[in-house]
Coordinates of N, CA and C and ligand atoms in Angstrom, one line a residue:
M335 N 106.4 101.6 91.7 CA 107.1 101.2 91.1 C 108.4 99.9 91.2
N336 N 108.8 98.9 90.4 CA 109.2 97.9 90.7 C 110.6 98.2 91.7
P337 N 110.9 98.1 92.8 CA 112.3 98.6 93.1 C 113.6 98.3 92.6
S338 N 113.5 97.0 91.9 CA 114.8 96.6 91.2 C 114.9 96.8 90.1
A339 N 114.1 97.6 89.6 CA 113.6 98.3 88.1 C 115.3 98.9 87.5
F340 N 116.1 99.6 88.3 CA 117.0 100.0 87.7 C 118.0 99.5 87.7
T341 N 118.2 98.1 88.3 CA 119.4 97.2 88.7 C 119.7 96.7 87.4
T342 N 121.3 96.4 87.0 CA 121.5 95.9 85.6 C 121.5 94.3 85.6
P343 N 121.1 94.0 85.2 CA 120.9 92.5 85.6 C 122.3 91.6 85.1
G344 N 122.6 90.9 86.0 CA 123.8 89.8 85.8 C 124.9 90.5 85.7
S345 N 124.9 92.2 85.6 CA 126.0 92.7 85.8 C 127.5 92.4 86.5
G346 N 128.6 92.4 86.4 CA 129.3 92.4 87.3 C 130.1 93.8 87.7
Q347 N 129.2 95.2 87.7 CA 129.4 96.4 87.4 C 128.7 96.5 88.8
L348 N 129.5 97.4 89.8 CA 129.1 98.1 91.0 C 128.7 99.3 91.1
I349 N 127.7 99.9 91.3 CA 128.0 101.3 91.9 C 127.6 101.4 93.2
L350 N 128.6 102.2 93.9 CA 128.2 102.6 95.4 C 127.7 104.3 95.7
A351 N 126.7 104.4 96.5 CA 126.5 105.8 97.2 C 126.8 106.6 98.1
L352 N 127.8 107.4 98.2 CA 128.4 108.1 99.1 C 128.0 109.9 99.0
S353 N 127.4 110.1 100.1 CA 127.6 111.6 100.3 C 129.5 112.2 100.4
K354 N 129.3 113.6 99.7 CA 130.4 114.0 100.0 C 130.5 114.5 102.1
G355 N 132.2 114.7 102.1 CA 132.2 114.7 103.0 C 132.6 113.6 104.3
R356 N 132.0 114.2 105.4 CA 132.5 112.7 106.8 C 132.1 111.4 105.6
I357 N 131.2 111.2 105.2 CA 131.0 109.8 104.5 C 131.7 109.4 103.7
F358 N 132.1 110.5 102.7 CA 133.1 110.0 101.5 C 134.6 109.3 102.3
D359 N 134.9 110.5 103.2 CA 136.2 110.7 103.8 C 136.4 109.2 104.6
D360 N 135.8 109.1 105.4 CA 135.0 108.0 106.6 C 135.0 106.5 105.8
T361 N 134.8 106.5 104.4 CA 134.4 105.3 103.9 C 135.7 105.1 103.3
L362 N 136.5 106.1 102.8 CA 137.9 106.0 102.0 C 139.0 104.7 102.4
P363 N 138.8 104.8 103.7 CA 139.9 103.9 104.7 C 139.3 102.4 104.0
L364 N 137.6 102.0 104.2 CA 137.3 101.2 104.4 C 137.6 100.7 102.7
L365 N 137.1 101.7 101.7 CA 137.1 100.8 100.6 C 139.0 100.5 100.3
R366 N 139.5 101.4 100.6 CA 141.1 101.1 100.6 C 141.3 99.4 101.4
A367 N 140.8 99.0 102.3 CA 140.9 97.8 102.9 C 140.3 96.8 101.9
A368 N 139.3 96.6 101.3 CA 138.8 96.2 100.3 C 139.8 96.2 99.0
G369 N 140.9 97.3 98.8 CA 141.8 97.6 97.9 C 141.3 97.9 96.7
I370 N 140.2 98.9 97.4 CA 139.4 100.0 95.7 C 140.0 101.2 96.3
E371 N 140.7 102.2 95.4 CA 140.9 103.2 95.6 C 139.9 104.2 94.4
V372 N 139.6 105.5 95.1 CA 138.4 106.2 94.6 C 139.3 107.3 93.4
L373 N 139.4 107.5 92.1 CA 140.5 108.2 91.8 C 140.3 109.5 91.5
E374 N 138.9 109.8 91.7 CA 138.8 111.4 91.6 C 138.5 112.0 93.2
N375 N 138.6 113.1 93.6 CA 138.3 113.9 95.0 C 136.9 114.8 94.5
P376 N 135.7 114.1 95.4 CA 134.4 115.2 95.1 C 134.5 116.3 95.9
E377 N 135.4 116.7 96.1 CA 135.6 118.1 97.1 C 136.3 119.2 95.8
T378 N 136.5 118.5 94.6 CA 137.3 119.6 93.6 C 136.9 119.2 92.6
S379 N 136.1 118.0 92.0 CA 135.5 118.0 91.1 C 134.2 118.2 91.0
R380 N 133.5 118.2 89.8 CA 132.5 118.7 90.0 C 131.5 117.4 89.3
K381 N 132.1 116.4 89.1 CA 131.9 114.8 88.7 C 131.0 114.1 89.8
L382 N 129.9 113.4 89.1 CA 128.9 113.0 89.7 C 128.8 111.3 89.9
I383 N 129.8 110.8 89.0 CA 130.3 109.3 89.1 C 131.6 109.6 88.7
L384 N 132.4 108.7 89.9 CA 133.9 108.9 90.0 C 134.2 107.2 89.8
A385 N 135.8 107.3 89.1 CA 135.6 106.1 88.6 C 136.8 105.8 90.1
T386 N 136.8 104.1 89.6 CA 137.5 103.6 91.0 C 139.0 102.9 89.8
N387 N 139.8 102.5 91.0 CA 141.1 101.6 90.1 C 140.7 100.5 90.0
D388 N 138.8 100.0 90.2 CA 138.7 98.7 89.8 C 137.7 99.3 88.4
P389 N 137.8 98.8 87.4 CA 137.3 99.5 86.1 C 135.6 98.9 86.6
D390 N 135.5 97.8 87.3 CA 133.9 97.4 87.7 C 133.2 98.0 88.9
V391 N 134.0 98.6 89.5 CA 133.7 100.0 90.5 C 133.6 101.1 90.1
R392 N 132.2 101.8 90.7 CA 132.1 103.1 90.4 C 131.4 103.7 91.6
V393 N 131.6 105.2 91.8 CA 131.0 105.7 93.4 C 129.8 106.9 92.5
I394 N 128.9 106.8 93.2 CA 128.4 108.0 92.6 C 127.8 109.1 94.1
I395 N 128.4 110.5 93.8 CA 128.0 111.2 94.9 C 126.8 111.7 95.0
V396 N 126.1 112.0 96.3 CA 124.7 112.1 96.0 C 124.7 112.8 97.6
R397 N 123.1 113.4 98.0 CA 123.0 114.2 98.9 C 122.7 112.4 100.1
A398 N 123.5 112.8 101.7 CA 123.8 111.8 102.5 C 122.0 111.7 102.7
S399 N 120.8 111.9 103.0 CA 119.3 112.1 102.8 C 118.9 110.8 101.9
D400 N 119.6 111.0 100.5 CA 119.5 110.6 99.0 C 119.7 109.2 99.0
V401 N 121.0 108.7 99.5 CA 121.5 107.8 99.5 C 120.5 106.2 99.7
P402 N 119.9 105.8 100.6 CA 119.0 104.9 100.9 C 117.8 105.1 99.3
T403 N 117.3 105.7 98.8 CA 116.6 106.1 97.8 C 117.2 105.5 96.6
Y404 N 118.6 105.9 96.0 CA 119.5 105.4 95.2 C 119.8 103.6 95.5
V405 N 119.7 103.2 96.4 CA 120.3 102.0 96.9 C 118.6 101.7 96.6
Q406 N 117.8 102.0 97.2 CA 116.6 101.2 97.1 C 115.8 100.7 95.8
Y407 N 116.2 101.3 95.0 CA 115.7 101.8 93.6 C 116.7 100.6 92.8
G408 N 117.9 100.5 92.7 CA 118.8 99.8 92.4 C 119.7 100.8 91.5
A409 N 119.5 102.0 91.5 CA 120.8 102.9 91.0 C 121.8 102.2 91.0
A410 N 122.1 102.3 92.8 CA 122.9 102.2 93.3 C 122.9 101.1 94.0
D411 N 124.0 100.0 94.2 CA 123.9 98.9 94.5 C 124.0 98.8 96.0
F412 N 125.1 99.6 96.4 CA 125.1 99.9 97.9 C 125.5 101.0 98.2
G413 N 125.4 101.5 99.6 CA 125.8 102.6 99.9 C 125.6 102.7 101.6
V414 N 126.4 103.9 101.9 CA 126.9 104.5 103.0 C 125.8 105.1 103.9
A415 N 125.3 105.1 104.7 CA 124.0 106.1 105.4 C 124.0 105.9 106.6
G416 N 124.2 107.3 107.4 CA 123.8 107.2 108.9 C 122.7 106.7 109.0
K417 N 122.5 106.5 110.7 CA 121.1 105.7 111.2 C 120.1 106.4 111.1
D418 N 120.5 107.8 111.5 CA 119.1 108.9 111.3 C 119.0 109.4 109.9
V419 N 119.6 109.0 108.8 CA 118.7 108.9 107.6 C 118.0 107.7 107.5
L420 N 118.4 106.7 107.5 CA 117.6 105.1 107.5 C 116.7 105.2 108.4
L421 N 116.4 105.6 109.1 CA 115.2 105.8 110.5 C 114.5 106.7 109.8
E422 N 114.8 107.8 109.1 CA 114.0 108.4 108.6 C 113.2 107.9 107.0
H423 N 114.0 107.1 106.4 CA 113.8 106.6 104.7 C 112.6 105.4 104.8
G424 N 113.0 105.1 106.2 CA 112.5 103.5 107.1 C 112.9 102.3 106.3
G425 N 113.9 102.1 105.1 CA 115.1 101.1 105.1 C 113.8 99.9 103.9
E426 N 112.9 100.5 103.3 CA 112.3 99.7 102.6 C 113.5 99.1 101.3
G427 N 113.7 97.8 100.8 CA 114.5 97.5 99.5 C 115.7 97.3 100.1
L428 N 116.1 97.4 101.4 CA 117.4 97.9 101.9 C 117.9 96.7 103.0
Y429 N 118.9 96.1 102.3 CA 119.6 95.2 103.1 C 120.8 96.0 104.3
Q430 N 120.5 95.6 105.4 CA 121.6 96.8 106.1 C 122.8 95.8 106.9
P431 N 123.6 94.8 106.0 CA 124.5 94.4 107.0 C 125.4 94.6 107.9
I432 N 125.9 96.1 107.9 CA 127.1 96.2 108.6 C 127.1 97.4 109.4
D433 N 127.3 97.2 110.4 CA 127.4 98.9 111.3 C 128.8 99.3 111.0
L434 N 128.9 100.5 110.7 CA 130.4 100.9 109.5 C 131.0 101.4 111.0
N435 N 130.7 101.9 111.9 CA 131.1 102.8 113.3 C 132.1 103.9 112.9
I436 N 131.2 104.3 111.7 CA 132.1 105.6 110.7 C 131.0 106.9 111.5
A437 N 131.3 108.0 111.1 CA 130.5 109.2 111.4 C 129.4 108.9 112.6
R438 N 130.2 108.6 113.9 CA 129.4 108.9 115.1 C 128.9 109.8 115.7
C439 N 127.7 109.6 116.2 CA 127.2 111.1 116.7 C 126.2 110.4 117.4
R440 N 125.1 111.2 118.3 CA 123.6 110.7 118.8 C 122.9 112.2 118.5
M441 N 121.5 111.3 118.5 CA 120.8 112.2 117.9 C 119.8 112.7 119.7
S442 N 119.8 114.0 119.4 CA 119.5 114.8 121.0 C 118.3 115.7 121.0
V443 N 117.3 116.1 122.1 CA 116.7 117.4 122.2 C 117.5 118.6 122.8
A444 N 117.5 119.4 122.3 CA 118.2 120.7 122.7 C 117.1 122.1 122.3
V445 N 116.9 122.7 123.3 CA 116.7 123.7 124.1 C 117.4 125.1 124.4
N446 N 116.7 126.2 124.4 CA 117.8 127.8 124.5 C 118.2 127.6 125.9
A447 N 119.3 127.9 126.4 CA 119.6 127.7 127.8 C 118.8 127.9 129.0
G448 N 117.8 128.8 128.8 CA 117.0 129.2 129.6 C 115.4 128.6 129.8
F449 N 115.2 127.9 128.4 CA 114.0 127.1 128.5 C 113.8 126.0 129.4
D450 N 112.8 125.7 130.5 CA 112.8 124.6 131.7 C 112.0 123.7 130.8
Y451 N 113.0 122.8 130.3 CA 112.1 121.9 129.4 C 111.8 120.7 130.6
E452 N 112.1 120.1 131.5 CA 111.9 119.5 132.3 C 110.5 119.6 132.9
T453 N 110.3 121.1 133.4 CA 109.2 121.6 133.8 C 107.7 121.4 132.9
A454 N 108.7 121.8 132.0 CA 107.4 121.9 130.5 C 106.7 120.8 129.7
V455 N 107.5 119.6 130.2 CA 107.1 118.0 129.9 C 106.1 118.0 130.7
R456 N 106.6 118.3 132.0 CA 105.8 118.0 133.6 C 104.2 117.9 133.2
Q457 N 104.7 119.5 132.9 CA 103.3 120.1 133.1 C 102.6 119.9 131.4
G458 N 102.8 119.1 130.9 CA 102.2 118.7 129.7 C 102.0 119.7 128.9
A459 N 102.9 120.4 128.7 CA 102.7 121.5 127.8 C 103.2 121.3 126.1
R460 N 102.3 121.3 125.5 CA 102.7 121.0 123.9 C 103.9 121.9 123.4
L461 N 104.5 120.9 123.2 CA 105.9 121.5 122.4 C 105.9 121.8 120.9
R462 N 106.7 123.1 120.7 CA 107.1 123.4 119.4 C 108.6 122.7 118.8
V463 N 108.8 121.3 118.3 CA 109.7 121.0 117.8 C 110.5 121.1 116.1
A464 N 111.5 121.7 116.0 CA 111.8 122.0 115.0 C 113.1 120.7 114.7
T465 N 112.7 120.1 113.2 CA 114.0 119.2 113.2 C 113.8 118.8 112.0
K466 N 114.9 117.9 111.4 CA 115.1 117.4 109.7 C 114.3 115.9 109.8
F467 N 114.3 115.6 111.3 CA 114.3 114.0 111.5 C 112.6 113.8 112.2
V468 N 112.4 114.1 111.3 CA 110.6 114.4 111.7 C 110.0 112.8 112.6
Q469 N 110.1 111.6 111.7 CA 110.0 110.0 112.3 C 110.7 109.8 113.9
T470 N 111.9 110.0 113.7 CA 112.4 109.8 115.0 C 111.9 111.0 115.9
A471 N 111.7 112.1 115.6 CA 110.9 113.1 116.9 C 109.8 112.7 117.0
R472 N 108.8 112.1 116.1 CA 107.7 111.9 116.6 C 107.5 110.5 117.5
E473 N 108.2 109.4 117.1 CA 108.0 108.6 118.1 C 109.0 108.4 119.2
H474 N 110.1 109.6 119.4 CA 110.5 109.6 120.9 C 109.3 110.7 121.4
F475 N 108.8 111.6 121.0 CA 107.8 112.0 121.9 C 106.6 111.2 122.3
A476 N 106.2 110.5 121.3 CA 104.9 109.6 121.6 C 105.1 108.4 122.5
R477 N 106.5 108.3 122.5 CA 106.7 107.1 123.8 C 106.6 108.1 124.8
K478 N 107.5 109.0 125.1 CA 107.4 109.7 126.4 C 105.8 110.3 126.4
G479 N 104.9 110.4 125.6 CA 103.6 110.5 125.9 C 103.6 112.1 125.9
V480 N 104.1 112.9 125.1 CA 104.7 114.3 125.0 C 104.1 114.6 123.6
H481 N 102.9 115.8 123.7 CA 102.3 116.5 122.5 C 103.2 117.2 122.1
V482 N 103.4 117.1 120.5 CA 104.2 118.0 119.9 C 104.0 118.6 119.1
D483 N 103.9 119.7 118.5 CA 103.8 120.2 117.0 C 105.2 120.2 116.4
L484 N 105.4 119.2 115.0 CA 106.9 119.2 114.9 C 107.0 120.2 113.3
I485 N 107.8 121.1 113.1 CA 107.9 122.0 112.1 C 109.5 121.2 111.5
K486 N 108.9 120.7 110.1 CA 110.5 120.2 109.5 C 111.1 121.2 108.7
L487 N 112.4 120.9 109.2 CA 113.5 122.0 108.7 C 114.3 121.0 107.7
Y488 N 115.5 122.0 106.9 CA 115.9 120.7 105.9 C 117.7 121.3 106.3
G489 N 118.1 122.2 107.6 CA 119.5 121.9 108.1 C 119.1 124.0 109.1
S490 N 120.4 123.6 109.6 CA 120.3 125.1 110.7 C 119.3 125.1 112.0
M491 N 119.2 123.4 112.5 CA 117.8 123.4 112.9 C 118.2 124.4 114.5
E492 N 119.3 124.7 114.6 CA 120.2 125.1 116.1 C 119.2 126.6 115.9
L493 N 119.2 127.5 114.8 CA 118.7 128.7 114.9 C 117.0 128.6 115.2
A494 N 116.5 127.7 115.1 CA 115.2 127.6 115.3 C 114.4 128.4 116.3
P495 N 114.8 127.5 117.4 CA 114.4 128.4 119.4 C 115.3 129.7 119.5
L496 N 116.5 129.9 118.8 CA 116.9 131.3 118.9 C 115.9 132.5 118.3
V497 N 115.1 132.2 117.8 CA 114.4 133.2 116.8 C 112.9 133.2 116.7
G498 N 112.6 132.1 118.1 CA 111.1 131.3 118.2 C 110.5 130.8 117.4
L499 N 111.1 130.1 116.7 CA 110.3 129.5 115.5 C 109.7 128.0 116.4
S500 N 110.5 127.5 117.5 CA 110.2 126.3 118.5 C 110.6 126.3 119.4
D501 N 110.5 126.0 120.5 CA 110.8 125.4 121.8 C 111.8 124.5 121.9
A502 N 112.1 123.6 121.1 CA 113.0 122.6 121.0 C 113.9 122.3 119.7
I503 N 114.4 121.6 119.5 CA 115.0 121.1 118.0 C 115.6 119.6 118.7
V504 N 115.4 118.6 117.6 CA 116.3 117.5 117.7 C 116.7 117.6 116.6
D505 N 118.2 117.4 116.7 CA 119.3 116.8 116.0 C 120.8 116.2 116.3
V506 N 121.4 116.0 115.2 CA 122.7 115.1 115.9 C 123.3 116.0 116.4
V507 N 124.1 115.3 117.5 CA 125.4 116.0 118.4 C 126.5 115.3 118.2
S508 N 127.7 116.2 118.0 CA 128.6 115.3 118.2 C 129.9 116.0 119.3
T509 N 130.6 116.8 119.2 CA 131.2 117.3 120.2 C 130.4 118.4 121.1
G510 N 129.5 119.1 120.6 CA 128.4 119.8 121.2 C 129.0 121.4 121.0
S511 N 129.9 121.6 119.9 CA 130.1 122.9 120.1 C 129.2 124.1 119.3
T512 N 128.6 122.8 118.2 CA 127.0 124.1 117.3 C 126.1 124.3 118.4
L513 N 125.7 123.3 119.8 CA 125.0 123.7 120.5 C 125.5 124.7 121.1
R514 N 127.0 124.6 121.9 CA 126.9 125.8 122.8 C 127.3 127.3 122.3
A515 N 127.5 127.5 121.0 CA 128.1 128.6 119.9 C 126.4 129.4 120.3
N516 N 125.3 128.3 120.2 CA 124.1 129.0 119.7 C 123.6 129.2 121.2
N517 N 124.2 129.0 122.2 CA 123.4 129.1 123.5 C 122.4 128.3 124.1
L518 N 122.4 126.9 123.2 CA 121.2 125.7 123.6 C 122.2 124.9 124.3
V519 N 121.2 124.2 125.3 CA 121.5 123.0 126.0 C 121.0 121.8 125.4
E520 N 121.8 120.3 125.6 CA 121.1 119.5 125.3 C 120.7 118.7 126.4
V521 N 119.2 118.6 126.3 CA 118.4 118.0 127.8 C 118.0 116.7 127.4
E522 N 118.6 115.9 126.2 CA 118.2 114.6 126.2 C 118.8 113.7 125.1
Q523 N 119.2 112.7 125.1 CA 119.7 112.2 124.2 C 118.7 111.2 123.9
I524 N 117.9 110.6 122.4 CA 117.4 110.3 122.2 C 118.2 108.6 121.1
M525 N 119.1 108.4 121.1 CA 120.0 107.1 120.5 C 121.1 107.6 119.7
E526 N 122.2 106.4 120.0 CA 123.4 106.9 119.4 C 123.3 106.8 117.8
I527 N 124.0 107.1 117.4 CA 124.1 107.3 115.6 C 125.5 106.7 115.2
S528 N 125.7 106.1 114.1 CA 126.5 105.4 113.0 C 126.2 105.0 111.9
S529 N 127.0 104.7 110.9 CA 126.8 104.9 109.1 C 127.1 103.3 109.4
R530 N 125.9 103.1 108.4 CA 125.8 101.7 108.2 C 125.8 101.5 106.6
L531 N 126.4 100.1 106.1 CA 126.6 99.7 104.8 C 124.9 99.3 104.9
V532 N 124.4 99.6 103.4 CA 123.1 99.3 103.1 C 123.5 98.9 101.5
V533 N 122.5 97.9 101.2 CA 122.5 97.1 100.0 C 121.6 96.6 99.5
N534 N 121.4 96.7 98.1 CA 120.1 96.7 97.2 C 119.7 95.2 97.6
Q535 N 118.5 95.0 97.8 CA 118.2 93.3 97.9 C 118.3 92.9 96.8
A536 N 118.3 93.1 96.1 CA 118.2 92.6 94.4 C 119.7 92.3 94.1
A537 N 120.5 93.4 94.1 CA 122.2 93.1 94.0 C 122.3 91.8 94.8
L538 N 122.4 91.9 96.2 CA 122.7 91.2 96.9 C 122.6 89.8 96.2
K539 N 121.6 89.2 95.6 CA 121.3 88.1 95.3 C 122.1 88.1 93.5
L540 N 121.9 89.2 92.8 CA 122.1 88.9 91.6 C 124.3 89.5 91.2
K541 N 124.2 89.8 92.3 CA 125.7 90.7 92.3 C 126.5 89.6 93.5
R542 N 125.5 88.8 94.2 CA 126.5 88.4 95.6 C 128.2 88.1 95.7
A543 N 128.8 87.4 94.4 CA 130.0 86.9 94.0 C 130.8 88.2 93.8
R544 N 130.8 89.1 93.5 CA 131.0 90.6 93.3 C 131.3 91.4 94.9
L545 N 129.9 91.2 95.4 CA 129.4 92.1 96.2 C 130.2 91.9 97.9
Q546 N 130.3 90.3 97.9 CA 130.5 89.8 99.1 C 132.3 90.0 99.7
P547 N 133.0 89.9 99.0 CA 134.6 90.1 99.3 C 134.8 91.5 99.5
I548 N 134.0 92.6 98.9 CA 134.0 94.2 99.7 C 132.5 93.8 101.0
L549 N 132.0 93.7 101.3 CA 131.7 93.4 102.3 C 132.2 92.8 103.2
A550 N 133.0 91.9 103.0 CA 133.9 91.4 104.3 C 134.9 92.1 104.5
A551 N 135.6 92.7 103.4 CA 136.9 93.3 104.0 C 136.5 95.1 105.1
F552 N 135.1 95.5 104.4 CA 134.3 96.6 104.5 C 134.3 96.1 106.0
E553 N 133.7 94.8 106.8 CA 133.5 94.3 108.4 C 134.3 94.5 108.9
R554 N 135.9 93.7 108.3 CA 137.1 93.8 109.2 C 137.7 94.9 109.3
A555 N 137.2 95.8 108.8 CA 137.9 97.3 108.8 C 137.2 98.0 109.5
S556 N 135.8 97.9 109.3 CA 135.3 98.9 110.5 C 135.1 98.1 112.0
Q557 N 135.2 96.8 112.0 CA 135.7 96.3 113.8 C 137.1 96.6 114.3
L558 N 138.2 97.3 113.2 CA 139.4 97.5 114.1 C 138.8 99.0 114.5
Q559 N 137.9 100.0 113.8 CA 137.4 101.2 114.3 C 136.7 100.9 115.3
A560 N 136.0 100.1 116.0 CA 134.7 100.3 116.6 C 135.5 100.7 118.4
Ligands
ATP2042 P1 121.6 116.9 103.6 O1 122.9 116.6 102.8 O2 121.3 115.1 103.1 O3 120.9 117.4 104.0 P2 124.0 115.7 106.0 O4 124.5 117.3 105.3 O5 123.3 116.2 107.3 O6 122.9 115.6 104.9 P3 126.3 115.5 106.4 O7 126.7 116.5 107.5 O8 127.8 114.8 105.9 O9 124.9 115.2 105.5 O10 126.2 113.7 107.7 C1 126.1 112.4 106.9 C2 125.9 111.7 108.3 O11 126.9 112.0 109.1 C3 124.6 112.3 109.4 O12 123.5 111.8 108.3 C4 125.2 112.0 110.6 O13 124.7 110.0 110.4 C5 126.2 111.9 110.4 N1 126.8 113.2 111.0 C6 126.5 114.3 111.3 N2 126.3 115.5 111.9 C7 127.6 114.4 112.3 C8 128.9 115.1 113.3 N3 128.5 116.3 113.3 N4 129.7 114.5 113.9 C9 129.7 112.8 113.3 N5 128.7 112.6 112.4 C10 127.8 113.6 112.5
PRP2043 C1 126.4 118.7 111.8 C2 124.7 118.7 112.6 C3 125.1 120.2 114.1 C4 126.4 119.6 113.9 C5 126.7 119.0 115.4 O1 126.1 119.8 111.1 O2 123.4 119.4 112.1 O3 124.5 121.3 113.2 O4 126.9 118.8 113.2 O5 128.3 118.5 115.4 P1 128.7 119.2 117.0 O6 128.3 118.5 117.9 O7 130.2 118.3 117.1 O8 128.9 121.0 116.8 P2 127.3 119.7 109.6 O9 128.7 120.0 110.4 O10 127.3 118.1 109.3 O11 126.8 120.8 108.9 P3 125.5 120.4 107.6 O12 124.4 120.5 108.8 O13 125.8 122.0 107.5 O14 126.2 119.5 107.1

């Protein structure tokens, strides 16, 4: 399908795709820096299209992992997504101009506290790894030359080693409290994660005049957070 098929041609209207929770909350100050106030709260409203104080700008609320898809196909002009999500999506059709320095965490490998990960890796054992982030996990273990069976999950990865579904997980870690609460230990850090602004490539050309000041305000405000 033509990725720009859904882009409203020549329109001054802008649609921003955000997910509820930390991405929405951390993007609000950036929007404010661009003079944009969202008029509804997604935690209390059931609406999926939210108005702002700018009649030309609307916010759509989607799952975090769906943000790149909406932007790729031009159903949203721009969005905010974690590097973890963007690596799984692949980034096709997306321009990624700004690291917003929000929703910062790291992608890590974790195992049961009693599991000797180093020895298992050294001995060339085949590891079962449960994760939502299969591309990232596949590349990480391929680089290390470790053979893995990847088990795709959609959430609560920390449960998998506890009930014998996997030897290890690949998940995002911030404070480490979820791992500690489940008696898991972080044995490897794969990469630092933060959220990026992503822009539909066609919108960047067709709506450049409207997008550019917002992108500039986001960039200035996110540098202050770095
Ligand atoms: P989905 O709804 O698609 O399953 P999700 O539940 O992972 O996604 P969020 O929890 O809102 O969505 O996370 C959004 C982004 O925030 C993630 O893609 C990641 O980049 C980052 N993130 C995830 N967990 C944390 C955390 N504990 N601390 C800081 N940032 C995080
Ligand atoms: C994320 C992630 C971990 C947790 C890590 O879950 O999936 O479970 O954060 O953060 P910590 O190291 O500070 O404990 P989140 O809070 O987003 O819950 P969810 O996956 O149910 O959305």
